[in-house]
Amino acid sequence: MQQTLAIVKPDGVARNLIGEVVARIERNQLAIKAMKMIHMSRAQAEGFYAVHKERPFFKDLTDFMCSGPAVVMILQGENAIARWREMMGATNPADAADGTIRRDFATDIEKNVVHGSDAPETAAFETGYFFSGLERN
Ligand code: RTP
Ligand code: MG
């Protein structure tokens, strides 16, 4: 069993897409092991996306991620990291496959509704960033 971190980003929460995203997760048989709404501070958003700190979009991305509440979840299942990324679709909604969350709902390459961990090491860091051991077992 693998765990991954999923986020409904501030654009998704503002556009009332929490239920839609959760319904898709449940239909795809990923177990929601933990879930909460948070409003990240700038420092928390910068810490979360620290891998991107040299990228040109870092300032916009961290402004966006602390612009309003987000819903963070730990999803669990066989191959959960890849399965959740497949449900999300490509970063840029123009490149995302039909039927993916980003294809169906994203506004642009930044306001793309959801986040998902991209590898086992990042999943371990990201789930631990928002949840304690007690909340995820
Ligand atoms: P995420 O980490 O949020 O799941 O997205 P991802 O793996 O598909 O994409 P990544 O390359 O990790 O980028 C993280 C987030 O930064 C924003 N972004 N903006 N303006 C831009 O060119 C640009 N590129 C990326 C997006 O919100 C992206 O999801
Ligand atoms: Mg990423």
PDB file of N, CA and C in Angstrom, residues 14-117:
ATOM      1  N   ALA A  14     -12.336  27.675  -3.903  1.00  0.00           N
ATOM      2  CA  ALA A  14     -13.133  28.876  -4.209  1.00  0.00           C
ATOM      3  C   ALA A  14     -14.214  28.577  -5.240  1.00  0.00           C
ATOM      4  N   ARG A  15     -13.961  27.630  -6.118  1.00  0.00           N
ATOM      5  CA  ARG A  15     -14.928  27.306  -7.172  1.00  0.00           C
ATOM      6  C   ARG A  15     -15.825  26.120  -6.803  1.00  0.00           C
ATOM      7  N   ASN A  16     -15.861  25.785  -5.515  1.00  0.00           N
ATOM      8  CA  ASN A  16     -16.782  24.733  -5.025  1.00  0.00           C
ATOM      9  C   ASN A  16     -16.522  23.377  -5.673  1.00  0.00           C
ATOM     10  N   LEU A  17     -15.241  23.038  -5.830  1.00  0.00           N
ATOM     11  CA  LEU A  17     -14.885  21.765  -6.453  1.00  0.00           C
ATOM     12  C   LEU A  17     -14.425  20.706  -5.447  1.00  0.00           C
ATOM     13  N   ILE A  18     -14.524  20.989  -4.148  1.00  0.00           N
ATOM     14  CA  ILE A  18     -14.088  19.978  -3.165  1.00  0.00           C
ATOM     15  C   ILE A  18     -14.882  18.689  -3.364  1.00  0.00           C
ATOM     16  N   GLY A  19     -16.199  18.797  -3.431  1.00  0.00           N
ATOM     17  CA  GLY A  19     -17.047  17.611  -3.549  1.00  0.00           C
ATOM     18  C   GLY A  19     -16.773  16.824  -4.816  1.00  0.00           C
ATOM     19  N   GLU A  20     -16.590  17.535  -5.913  1.00  0.00           N
ATOM     20  CA  GLU A  20     -16.294  16.883  -7.200  1.00  0.00           C
ATOM     21  C   GLU A  20     -14.984  16.084  -7.106  1.00  0.00           C
ATOM     22  N   VAL A  21     -13.957  16.703  -6.521  1.00  0.00           N
ATOM     23  CA  VAL A  21     -12.657  16.025  -6.418  1.00  0.00           C
ATOM     24  C   VAL A  21     -12.771  14.816  -5.488  1.00  0.00           C
ATOM     25  N   VAL A  22     -13.415  14.994  -4.348  1.00  0.00           N
ATOM     26  CA  VAL A  22     -13.568  13.878  -3.397  1.00  0.00           C
ATOM     27  C   VAL A  22     -14.380  12.749  -4.033  1.00  0.00           C
ATOM     28  N   ALA A  23     -15.417  13.082  -4.778  1.00  0.00           N
ATOM     29  CA  ALA A  23     -16.238  12.047  -5.429  1.00  0.00           C
ATOM     30  C   ALA A  23     -15.400  11.236  -6.419  1.00  0.00           C
ATOM     31  N   ARG A  24     -14.537  11.906  -7.158  1.00  0.00           N
ATOM     32  CA  ARG A  24     -13.688  11.181  -8.116  1.00  0.00           C
ATOM     33  C   ARG A  24     -12.707  10.261  -7.388  1.00  0.00           C
ATOM     34  N   ILE A  25     -12.155  10.743  -6.276  1.00  0.00           N
ATOM     35  CA  ILE A  25     -11.227   9.910  -5.497  1.00  0.00           C
ATOM     36  C   ILE A  25     -11.962   8.656  -5.006  1.00  0.00           C
ATOM     37  N   GLU A  26     -13.163   8.846  -4.488  1.00  0.00           N
ATOM     38  CA  GLU A  26     -13.918   7.695  -3.970  1.00  0.00           C
ATOM     39  C   GLU A  26     -14.297   6.730  -5.094  1.00  0.00           C
ATOM     40  N   ARG A  27     -14.701   7.265  -6.228  1.00  0.00           N
ATOM     41  CA  ARG A  27     -15.062   6.386  -7.365  1.00  0.00           C
ATOM     42  C   ARG A  27     -13.868   5.565  -7.835  1.00  0.00           C
ATOM     43  N   ASN A  28     -12.677   6.135  -7.710  1.00  0.00           N
ATOM     44  CA  ASN A  28     -11.465   5.438  -8.143  1.00  0.00           C
ATOM     45  C   ASN A  28     -10.849   4.575  -7.046  1.00  0.00           C
ATOM     46  N   GLN A  29     -11.583   4.405  -5.941  1.00  0.00           N
ATOM     47  CA  GLN A  29     -11.177   3.462  -4.894  1.00  0.00           C
ATOM     48  C   GLN A  29      -9.834   3.781  -4.270  1.00  0.00           C
ATOM     49  N   LEU A  30      -9.506   5.058  -4.176  1.00  0.00           N
ATOM     50  CA  LEU A  30      -8.380   5.451  -3.336  1.00  0.00           C
ATOM     51  C   LEU A  30      -8.971   5.779  -1.969  1.00  0.00           C
ATOM     52  N   ALA A  31      -8.363   5.239  -0.916  1.00  0.00           N
ATOM     53  CA  ALA A  31      -8.880   5.482   0.434  1.00  0.00           C
ATOM     54  C   ALA A  31      -8.389   6.833   0.935  1.00  0.00           C
ATOM     55  N   ILE A  32      -9.292   7.634   1.503  1.00  0.00           N
ATOM     56  CA  ILE A  32      -8.903   8.904   2.121  1.00  0.00           C
ATOM     57  C   ILE A  32      -8.558   8.605   3.579  1.00  0.00           C
ATOM     58  N   LYS A  33      -7.259   8.649   3.878  1.00  0.00           N
ATOM     59  CA  LYS A  33      -6.793   8.294   5.224  1.00  0.00           C
ATOM     60  C   LYS A  33      -6.808   9.476   6.176  1.00  0.00           C
ATOM     61  N   ALA A  34      -6.727  10.690   5.619  1.00  0.00           N
ATOM     62  CA  ALA A  34      -6.726  11.903   6.435  1.00  0.00           C
ATOM     63  C   ALA A  34      -7.161  13.049   5.544  1.00  0.00           C
ATOM     64  N   MET A  35      -7.829  14.045   6.145  1.00  0.00           N
ATOM     65  CA  MET A  35      -8.298  15.190   5.339  1.00  0.00           C
ATOM     66  C   MET A  35      -8.544  16.387   6.252  1.00  0.00           C
ATOM     67  N   LYS A  36      -8.089  17.569   5.829  1.00  0.00           N
ATOM     68  CA  LYS A  36      -8.402  18.790   6.582  1.00  0.00           C
ATOM     69  C   LYS A  36      -8.297  20.010   5.684  1.00  0.00           C
ATOM     70  N   MET A  37      -8.999  21.084   6.104  1.00  0.00           N
ATOM     71  CA  MET A  37      -8.885  22.359   5.395  1.00  0.00           C
ATOM     72  C   MET A  37      -7.886  23.229   6.137  1.00  0.00           C
ATOM     73  N   ILE A  38      -6.986  23.841   5.363  1.00  0.00           N
ATOM     74  CA  ILE A  38      -5.990  24.718   5.966  1.00  0.00           C
ATOM     75  C   ILE A  38      -5.883  25.984   5.108  1.00  0.00           C
ATOM     76  N   HIS A  39      -5.421  27.066   5.712  1.00  0.00           N
ATOM     77  CA  HIS A  39      -5.082  28.267   4.941  1.00  0.00           C
ATOM     78  C   HIS A  39      -3.596  28.486   5.176  1.00  0.00           C
ATOM     79  N   MET A  40      -2.786  28.121   4.183  1.00  0.00           N
ATOM     80  CA  MET A  40      -1.337  28.177   4.348  1.00  0.00           C
ATOM     81  C   MET A  40      -0.851  29.608   4.485  1.00  0.00           C
ATOM     82  N   SER A  41       0.122  29.797   5.378  1.00  0.00           N
ATOM     83  CA  SER A  41       0.846  31.072   5.417  1.00  0.00           C
ATOM     84  C   SER A  41       1.817  31.080   4.227  1.00  0.00           C
ATOM     85  N   ARG A  42       2.371  32.254   3.953  1.00  0.00           N
ATOM     86  CA  ARG A  42       3.369  32.323   2.878  1.00  0.00           C
ATOM     87  C   ARG A  42       4.550  31.387   3.179  1.00  0.00           C
ATOM     88  N   ALA A  43       5.002  31.417   4.421  1.00  0.00           N
ATOM     89  CA  ALA A  43       6.155  30.573   4.788  1.00  0.00           C
ATOM     90  C   ALA A  43       5.821  29.095   4.621  1.00  0.00           C
ATOM     91  N   GLN A  44       4.610  28.720   4.973  1.00  0.00           N
ATOM     92  CA  GLN A  44       4.217  27.302   4.819  1.00  0.00           C
ATOM     93  C   GLN A  44       4.158  26.913   3.345  1.00  0.00           C
ATOM     94  N   ALA A  45       3.646  27.797   2.488  1.00  0.00           N
ATOM     95  CA  ALA A  45       3.588  27.508   1.049  1.00  0.00           C
ATOM     96  C   ALA A  45       5.004  27.425   0.469  1.00  0.00           C
ATOM     97  N   GLU A  46       5.876  28.320   0.918  1.00  0.00           N
ATOM     98  CA  GLU A  46       7.268  28.299   0.427  1.00  0.00           C
ATOM     99  C   GLU A  46       7.981  27.027   0.870  1.00  0.00           C
ATOM    100  N   GLY A  47       7.701  26.578   2.071  1.00  0.00           N
ATOM    101  CA  GLY A  47       8.317  25.344   2.567  1.00  0.00           C
ATOM    102  C   GLY A  47       7.808  24.131   1.809  1.00  0.00           C
ATOM    103  N   PHE A  48       6.527  24.143   1.519  1.00  0.00           N
ATOM    104  CA  PHE A  48       5.938  23.006   0.813  1.00  0.00           C
ATOM    105  C   PHE A  48       6.515  22.869  -0.592  1.00  0.00           C
ATOM    106  N   TYR A  49       6.630  23.992  -1.300  1.00  0.00           N
ATOM    107  CA  TYR A  49       7.121  23.963  -2.685  1.00  0.00           C
ATOM    108  C   TYR A  49       8.603  24.351  -2.779  1.00  0.00           C
ATOM    109  N   ALA A  50       9.375  24.076  -1.723  1.00  0.00           N
ATOM    110  CA  ALA A  50      10.796  24.455  -1.707  1.00  0.00           C
ATOM    111  C   ALA A  50      11.577  23.887  -2.889  1.00  0.00           C
ATOM    112  N   VAL A  51      11.155  22.711  -3.404  1.00  0.00           N
ATOM    113  CA  VAL A  51      11.874  22.139  -4.563  1.00  0.00           C
ATOM    114  C   VAL A  51      11.825  23.069  -5.768  1.00  0.00           C
ATOM    115  N   HIS A  52      10.841  23.972  -5.797  1.00  0.00           N
ATOM    116  CA  HIS A  52      10.677  24.868  -6.955  1.00  0.00           C
ATOM    117  C   HIS A  52      11.240  26.268  -6.704  1.00  0.00           C
ATOM    118  N   LYS A  53      12.049  26.444  -5.616  1.00  0.00           N
ATOM    119  CA  LYS A  53      12.372  27.830  -5.228  1.00  0.00           C
ATOM    120  C   LYS A  53      13.214  28.585  -6.252  1.00  0.00           C
ATOM    121  N   GLU A  54      13.928  27.872  -7.123  1.00  0.00           N
ATOM    122  CA  GLU A  54      14.700  28.565  -8.165  1.00  0.00           C
ATOM    123  C   GLU A  54      13.898  28.772  -9.461  1.00  0.00           C
ATOM    124  N   ARG A  55      12.678  28.304  -9.501  1.00  0.00           N
ATOM    125  CA  ARG A  55      11.903  28.369 -10.742  1.00  0.00           C
ATOM    126  C   ARG A  55      11.275  29.751 -10.907  1.00  0.00           C
ATOM    127  N   PRO A  56      11.103  30.199 -12.159  1.00  0.00           N
ATOM    128  CA  PRO A  56      10.552  31.545 -12.379  1.00  0.00           C
ATOM    129  C   PRO A  56       9.128  31.711 -11.848  1.00  0.00           C
ATOM    130  N   PHE A  57       8.390  30.606 -11.732  1.00  0.00           N
ATOM    131  CA  PHE A  57       7.001  30.717 -11.283  1.00  0.00           C
ATOM    132  C   PHE A  57       6.834  30.595  -9.763  1.00  0.00           C
ATOM    133  N   PHE A  58       7.963  30.522  -9.004  1.00  0.00           N
ATOM    134  CA  PHE A  58       7.873  30.247  -7.565  1.00  0.00           C
ATOM    135  C   PHE A  58       7.069  31.308  -6.799  1.00  0.00           C
ATOM    136  N   LYS A  59       7.321  32.591  -7.104  1.00  0.00           N
ATOM    137  CA  LYS A  59       6.626  33.660  -6.378  1.00  0.00           C
ATOM    138  C   LYS A  59       5.124  33.602  -6.656  1.00  0.00           C
ATOM    139  N   ASP A  60       4.745  33.480  -7.921  1.00  0.00           N
ATOM    140  CA  ASP A  60       3.319  33.384  -8.279  1.00  0.00           C
ATOM    141  C   ASP A  60       2.674  32.164  -7.637  1.00  0.00           C
ATOM    142  N   LEU A  61       3.400  31.047  -7.687  1.00  0.00           N
ATOM    143  CA  LEU A  61       2.859  29.798  -7.151  1.00  0.00           C
ATOM    144  C   LEU A  61       2.619  29.905  -5.647  1.00  0.00           C
ATOM    145  N   THR A  62       3.588  30.456  -4.916  1.00  0.00           N
ATOM    146  CA  THR A  62       3.428  30.529  -3.462  1.00  0.00           C
ATOM    147  C   THR A  62       2.400  31.603  -3.083  1.00  0.00           C
ATOM    148  N   ASP A  63       2.308  32.691  -3.849  1.00  0.00           N
ATOM    149  CA  ASP A  63       1.221  33.674  -3.632  1.00  0.00           C
ATOM    150  C   ASP A  63      -0.130  32.985  -3.773  1.00  0.00           C
ATOM    151  N   PHE A  64      -0.257  32.216  -4.851  1.00  0.00           N
ATOM    152  CA  PHE A  64      -1.509  31.508  -5.133  1.00  0.00           C
ATOM    153  C   PHE A  64      -1.847  30.518  -4.025  1.00  0.00           C
ATOM    154  N   MET A  65      -0.863  29.747  -3.584  1.00  0.00           N
ATOM    155  CA  MET A  65      -1.157  28.684  -2.617  1.00  0.00           C
ATOM    156  C   MET A  65      -1.525  29.222  -1.240  1.00  0.00           C
ATOM    157  N   CYS A  66      -1.132  30.485  -0.938  1.00  0.00           N
ATOM    158  CA  CYS A  66      -1.549  31.050   0.351  1.00  0.00           C
ATOM    159  C   CYS A  66      -2.677  32.065   0.185  1.00  0.00           C
ATOM    160  N   SER A  67      -3.305  32.096  -0.985  1.00  0.00           N
ATOM    161  CA  SER A  67      -4.349  33.101  -1.274  1.00  0.00           C
ATOM    162  C   SER A  67      -5.703  32.754  -0.663  1.00  0.00           C
ATOM    163  N   GLY A  68      -5.879  31.533  -0.193  1.00  0.00           N
ATOM    164  CA  GLY A  68      -7.160  31.130   0.386  1.00  0.00           C
ATOM    165  C   GLY A  68      -7.042  29.719   0.921  1.00  0.00           C
ATOM    166  N   PRO A  69      -8.135  29.207   1.480  1.00  0.00           N
ATOM    167  CA  PRO A  69      -8.072  27.854   2.043  1.00  0.00           C
ATOM    168  C   PRO A  69      -7.865  26.785   0.987  1.00  0.00           C
ATOM    169  N   ALA A  70      -7.251  25.700   1.410  1.00  0.00           N
ATOM    170  CA  ALA A  70      -7.025  24.525   0.564  1.00  0.00           C
ATOM    171  C   ALA A  70      -7.398  23.294   1.389  1.00  0.00           C
ATOM    172  N   VAL A  71      -7.691  22.204   0.700  1.00  0.00           N
ATOM    173  CA  VAL A  71      -7.990  20.948   1.403  1.00  0.00           C
ATOM    174  C   VAL A  71      -6.853  19.977   1.132  1.00  0.00           C
ATOM    175  N   VAL A  72      -6.234  19.497   2.207  1.00  0.00           N
ATOM    176  CA  VAL A  72      -5.122  18.545   2.075  1.00  0.00           C
ATOM    177  C   VAL A  72      -5.594  17.167   2.524  1.00  0.00           C
ATOM    178  N   MET A  73      -5.167  16.148   1.778  1.00  0.00           N
ATOM    179  CA  MET A  73      -5.614  14.777   2.046  1.00  0.00           C
ATOM    180  C   MET A  73      -4.454  13.811   1.884  1.00  0.00           C
ATOM    181  N   ILE A  74      -4.477  12.731   2.648  1.00  0.00           N
ATOM    182  CA  ILE A  74      -3.608  11.583   2.377  1.00  0.00           C
ATOM    183  C   ILE A  74      -4.460  10.499   1.734  1.00  0.00           C
ATOM    184  N   LEU A  75      -4.071  10.100   0.515  1.00  0.00           N
ATOM    185  CA  LEU A  75      -4.756   9.028  -0.212  1.00  0.00           C
ATOM    186  C   LEU A  75      -3.910   7.771  -0.106  1.00  0.00           C
ATOM    187  N   GLN A  76      -4.578   6.639   0.024  1.00  0.00           N
ATOM    188  CA  GLN A  76      -3.854   5.372   0.147  1.00  0.00           C
ATOM    189  C   GLN A  76      -4.440   4.327  -0.790  1.00  0.00           C
ATOM    190  N   GLY A  77      -3.549   3.530  -1.384  1.00  0.00           N
ATOM    191  CA  GLY A  77      -3.977   2.417  -2.228  1.00  0.00           C
ATOM    192  C   GLY A  77      -2.777   1.856  -2.963  1.00  0.00           C
ATOM    193  N   GLU A  78      -2.995   0.758  -3.677  1.00  0.00           N
ATOM    194  CA  GLU A  78      -1.939   0.219  -4.536  1.00  0.00           C
ATOM    195  C   GLU A  78      -1.576   1.283  -5.562  1.00  0.00           C
ATOM    196  N   ASN A  79      -0.294   1.603  -5.684  1.00  0.00           N
ATOM    197  CA  ASN A  79       0.143   2.521  -6.734  1.00  0.00           C
ATOM    198  C   ASN A  79      -0.547   3.893  -6.642  1.00  0.00           C
ATOM    199  N   ALA A  80      -0.819   4.339  -5.425  1.00  0.00           N
ATOM    200  CA  ALA A  80      -1.622   5.552  -5.217  1.00  0.00           C
ATOM    201  C   ALA A  80      -0.998   6.801  -5.860  1.00  0.00           C
ATOM    202  N   ILE A  81       0.328   6.898  -5.842  1.00  0.00           N
ATOM    203  CA  ILE A  81       0.982   8.105  -6.377  1.00  0.00           C
ATOM    204  C   ILE A  81       0.654   8.257  -7.865  1.00  0.00           C
ATOM    205  N   ALA A  82       0.887   7.208  -8.632  1.00  0.00           N
ATOM    206  CA  ALA A  82       0.648   7.267 -10.082  1.00  0.00           C
ATOM    207  C   ALA A  82      -0.841   7.343 -10.402  1.00  0.00           C
ATOM    208  N   ARG A  83      -1.651   6.623  -9.639  1.00  0.00           N
ATOM    209  CA  ARG A  83      -3.096   6.655  -9.910  1.00  0.00           C
ATOM    210  C   ARG A  83      -3.673   8.042  -9.690  1.00  0.00           C
ATOM    211  N   TRP A  84      -3.241   8.710  -8.630  1.00  0.00           N
ATOM    212  CA  TRP A  84      -3.755  10.067  -8.369  1.00  0.00           C
ATOM    213  C   TRP A  84      -3.231  11.044  -9.430  1.00  0.00           C
ATOM    214  N   ARG A  85      -1.964  10.907  -9.839  1.00  0.00           N
ATOM    215  CA  ARG A  85      -1.430  11.800 -10.884  1.00  0.00           C
ATOM    216  C   ARG A  85      -2.194  11.582 -12.198  1.00  0.00           C
ATOM    217  N   GLU A  86      -2.556  10.341 -12.467  1.00  0.00           N
ATOM    218  CA  GLU A  86      -3.315  10.073 -13.693  1.00  0.00           C
ATOM    219  C   GLU A  86      -4.705  10.716 -13.629  1.00  0.00           C
ATOM    220  N   MET A  87      -5.334  10.662 -12.469  1.00  0.00           N
ATOM    221  CA  MET A  87      -6.643  11.308 -12.313  1.00  0.00           C
ATOM    222  C   MET A  87      -6.542  12.821 -12.455  1.00  0.00           C
ATOM    223  N   MET A  88      -5.416  13.399 -11.977  1.00  0.00           N
ATOM    224  CA  MET A  88      -5.224  14.855 -12.043  1.00  0.00           C
ATOM    225  C   MET A  88      -5.048  15.336 -13.472  1.00  0.00           C
ATOM    226  N   GLY A  89      -4.214  14.630 -14.250  1.00  0.00           N
ATOM    227  CA  GLY A  89      -3.863  15.075 -15.604  1.00  0.00           C
ATOM    228  C   GLY A  89      -2.633  15.965 -15.598  1.00  0.00           C
ATOM    229  N   ALA A  90      -2.165  16.314 -16.787  1.00  0.00           N
ATOM    230  CA  ALA A  90      -0.938  17.101 -16.941  1.00  0.00           C
ATOM    231  C   ALA A  90      -1.060  18.473 -16.277  1.00  0.00           C
ATOM    232  N   THR A  91       0.100  19.022 -15.874  1.00  0.00           N
ATOM    233  CA  THR A  91       0.147  20.327 -15.194  1.00  0.00           C
ATOM    234  C   THR A  91      -0.615  21.389 -15.963  1.00  0.00           C
ATOM    235  N   ASN A  92      -0.353  21.464 -17.279  1.00  0.00           N
ATOM    236  CA  ASN A  92      -1.043  22.427 -18.141  1.00  0.00           C
ATOM    237  C   ASN A  92      -2.338  21.781 -18.651  1.00  0.00           C
ATOM    238  N   PRO A  93      -3.494  22.350 -18.312  1.00  0.00           N
ATOM    239  CA  PRO A  93      -4.758  21.704 -18.709  1.00  0.00           C
ATOM    240  C   PRO A  93      -4.884  21.508 -20.221  1.00  0.00           C
ATOM    241  N   ALA A  94      -4.180  22.329 -20.996  1.00  0.00           N
ATOM    242  CA  ALA A  94      -4.225  22.170 -22.460  1.00  0.00           C
ATOM    243  C   ALA A  94      -3.606  20.844 -22.886  1.00  0.00           C
ATOM    244  N   ASP A  95      -2.702  20.314 -22.063  1.00  0.00           N
ATOM    245  CA  ASP A  95      -2.050  19.038 -22.372  1.00  0.00           C
ATOM    246  C   ASP A  95      -2.681  17.856 -21.633  1.00  0.00           C
ATOM    247  N   ALA A  96      -3.648  18.131 -20.782  1.00  0.00           N
ATOM    248  CA  ALA A  96      -4.213  17.073 -19.928  1.00  0.00           C
ATOM    249  C   ALA A  96      -5.197  16.210 -20.716  1.00  0.00           C
ATOM    250  N   ALA A  97      -5.189  14.915 -20.412  1.00  0.00           N
ATOM    251  CA  ALA A  97      -6.062  13.973 -21.121  1.00  0.00           C
ATOM    252  C   ALA A  97      -7.531  14.224 -20.771  1.00  0.00           C
ATOM    253  N   ASP A  98      -8.403  13.855 -21.697  1.00  0.00           N
ATOM    254  CA  ASP A  98      -9.848  13.954 -21.465  1.00  0.00           C
ATOM    255  C   ASP A  98     -10.224  13.180 -20.209  1.00  0.00           C
ATOM    256  N   GLY A  99     -11.137  13.738 -19.457  1.00  0.00           N
ATOM    257  CA  GLY A  99     -11.648  13.044 -18.275  1.00  0.00           C
ATOM    258  C   GLY A  99     -10.816  13.258 -17.027  1.00  0.00           C
ATOM    259  N   THR A 100      -9.677  13.963 -17.138  1.00  0.00           N
ATOM    260  CA  THR A 100      -8.879  14.255 -15.947  1.00  0.00           C
ATOM    261  C   THR A 100      -9.416  15.515 -15.264  1.00  0.00           C
ATOM    262  N   ILE A 101      -9.075  15.659 -14.001  1.00  0.00           N
ATOM    263  CA  ILE A 101      -9.566  16.805 -13.222  1.00  0.00           C
ATOM    264  C   ILE A 101      -9.092  18.112 -13.842  1.00  0.00           C
ATOM    265  N   ARG A 102      -7.808  18.159 -14.207  1.00  0.00           N
ATOM    266  CA  ARG A 102      -7.285  19.417 -14.748  1.00  0.00           C
ATOM    267  C   ARG A 102      -7.892  19.726 -16.113  1.00  0.00           C
ATOM    268  N   ARG A 103      -8.085  18.723 -16.954  1.00  0.00           N
ATOM    269  CA  ARG A 103      -8.720  18.959 -18.245  1.00  0.00           C
ATOM    270  C   ARG A 103     -10.141  19.500 -18.052  1.00  0.00           C
ATOM    271  N   ASP A 104     -10.835  18.915 -17.101  1.00  0.00           N
ATOM    272  CA  ASP A 104     -12.247  19.280 -16.918  1.00  0.00           C
ATOM    273  C   ASP A 104     -12.424  20.611 -16.187  1.00  0.00           C
ATOM    274  N   PHE A 105     -11.484  20.982 -15.298  1.00  0.00           N
ATOM    275  CA  PHE A 105     -11.757  22.125 -14.414  1.00  0.00           C
ATOM    276  C   PHE A 105     -10.664  23.188 -14.330  1.00  0.00           C
ATOM    277  N   ALA A 106      -9.412  22.897 -14.715  1.00  0.00           N
ATOM    278  CA  ALA A 106      -8.346  23.886 -14.480  1.00  0.00           C
ATOM    279  C   ALA A 106      -8.556  25.142 -15.312  1.00  0.00           C
ATOM    280  N   THR A 107      -8.130  26.258 -14.753  1.00  0.00           N
ATOM    281  CA  THR A 107      -8.196  27.554 -15.444  1.00  0.00           C
ATOM    282  C   THR A 107      -6.982  27.737 -16.341  1.00  0.00           C
ATOM    283  N   ASP A 108      -5.784  27.421 -15.813  1.00  0.00           N
ATOM    284  CA  ASP A 108      -4.540  27.576 -16.578  1.00  0.00           C
ATOM    285  C   ASP A 108      -3.449  26.739 -15.920  1.00  0.00           C
ATOM    286  N   ILE A 109      -2.213  26.890 -16.367  1.00  0.00           N
ATOM    287  CA  ILE A 109      -1.119  26.036 -15.875  1.00  0.00           C
ATOM    288  C   ILE A 109      -0.856  26.244 -14.377  1.00  0.00           C
ATOM    289  N   GLU A 110      -1.217  27.399 -13.842  1.00  0.00           N
ATOM    290  CA  GLU A 110      -1.024  27.627 -12.408  1.00  0.00           C
ATOM    291  C   GLU A 110      -2.269  27.246 -11.599  1.00  0.00           C
ATOM    292  N   LYS A 111      -3.407  27.790 -12.003  1.00  0.00           N
ATOM    293  CA  LYS A 111      -4.662  27.533 -11.270  1.00  0.00           C
ATOM    294  C   LYS A 111      -5.255  26.231 -11.792  1.00  0.00           C
ATOM    295  N   ASN A 112      -4.610  25.127 -11.347  1.00  0.00           N
ATOM    296  CA  ASN A 112      -4.955  23.818 -11.913  1.00  0.00           C
ATOM    297  C   ASN A 112      -5.585  22.867 -10.893  1.00  0.00           C
ATOM    298  N   VAL A 113      -6.251  23.452  -9.906  1.00  0.00           N
ATOM    299  CA  VAL A 113      -7.226  22.786  -9.025  1.00  0.00           C
ATOM    300  C   VAL A 113      -6.647  21.801  -8.005  1.00  0.00           C
ATOM    301  N   VAL A 114      -5.688  20.985  -8.424  1.00  0.00           N
ATOM    302  CA  VAL A 114      -5.210  19.922  -7.536  1.00  0.00           C
ATOM    303  C   VAL A 114      -3.687  19.792  -7.560  1.00  0.00           C
ATOM    304  N   HIS A 115      -3.177  19.224  -6.489  1.00  0.00           N
ATOM    305  CA  HIS A 115      -1.764  18.847  -6.379  1.00  0.00           C
ATOM    306  C   HIS A 115      -1.672  17.363  -6.088  1.00  0.00           C
ATOM    307  N   GLY A 116      -0.600  16.735  -6.552  1.00  0.00           N
ATOM    308  CA  GLY A 116      -0.300  15.364  -6.149  1.00  0.00           C
ATOM    309  C   GLY A 116       1.196  15.160  -6.051  1.00  0.00           C
ATOM    310  N   SER A 117       1.630  14.374  -5.067  1.00  0.00           N
ATOM    311  CA  SER A 117       3.048  14.032  -4.939  1.00  0.00           C
ATOM    312  C   SER A 117       3.502  13.321  -6.210  1.00  0.00           C
TER     313      SER A 117
END
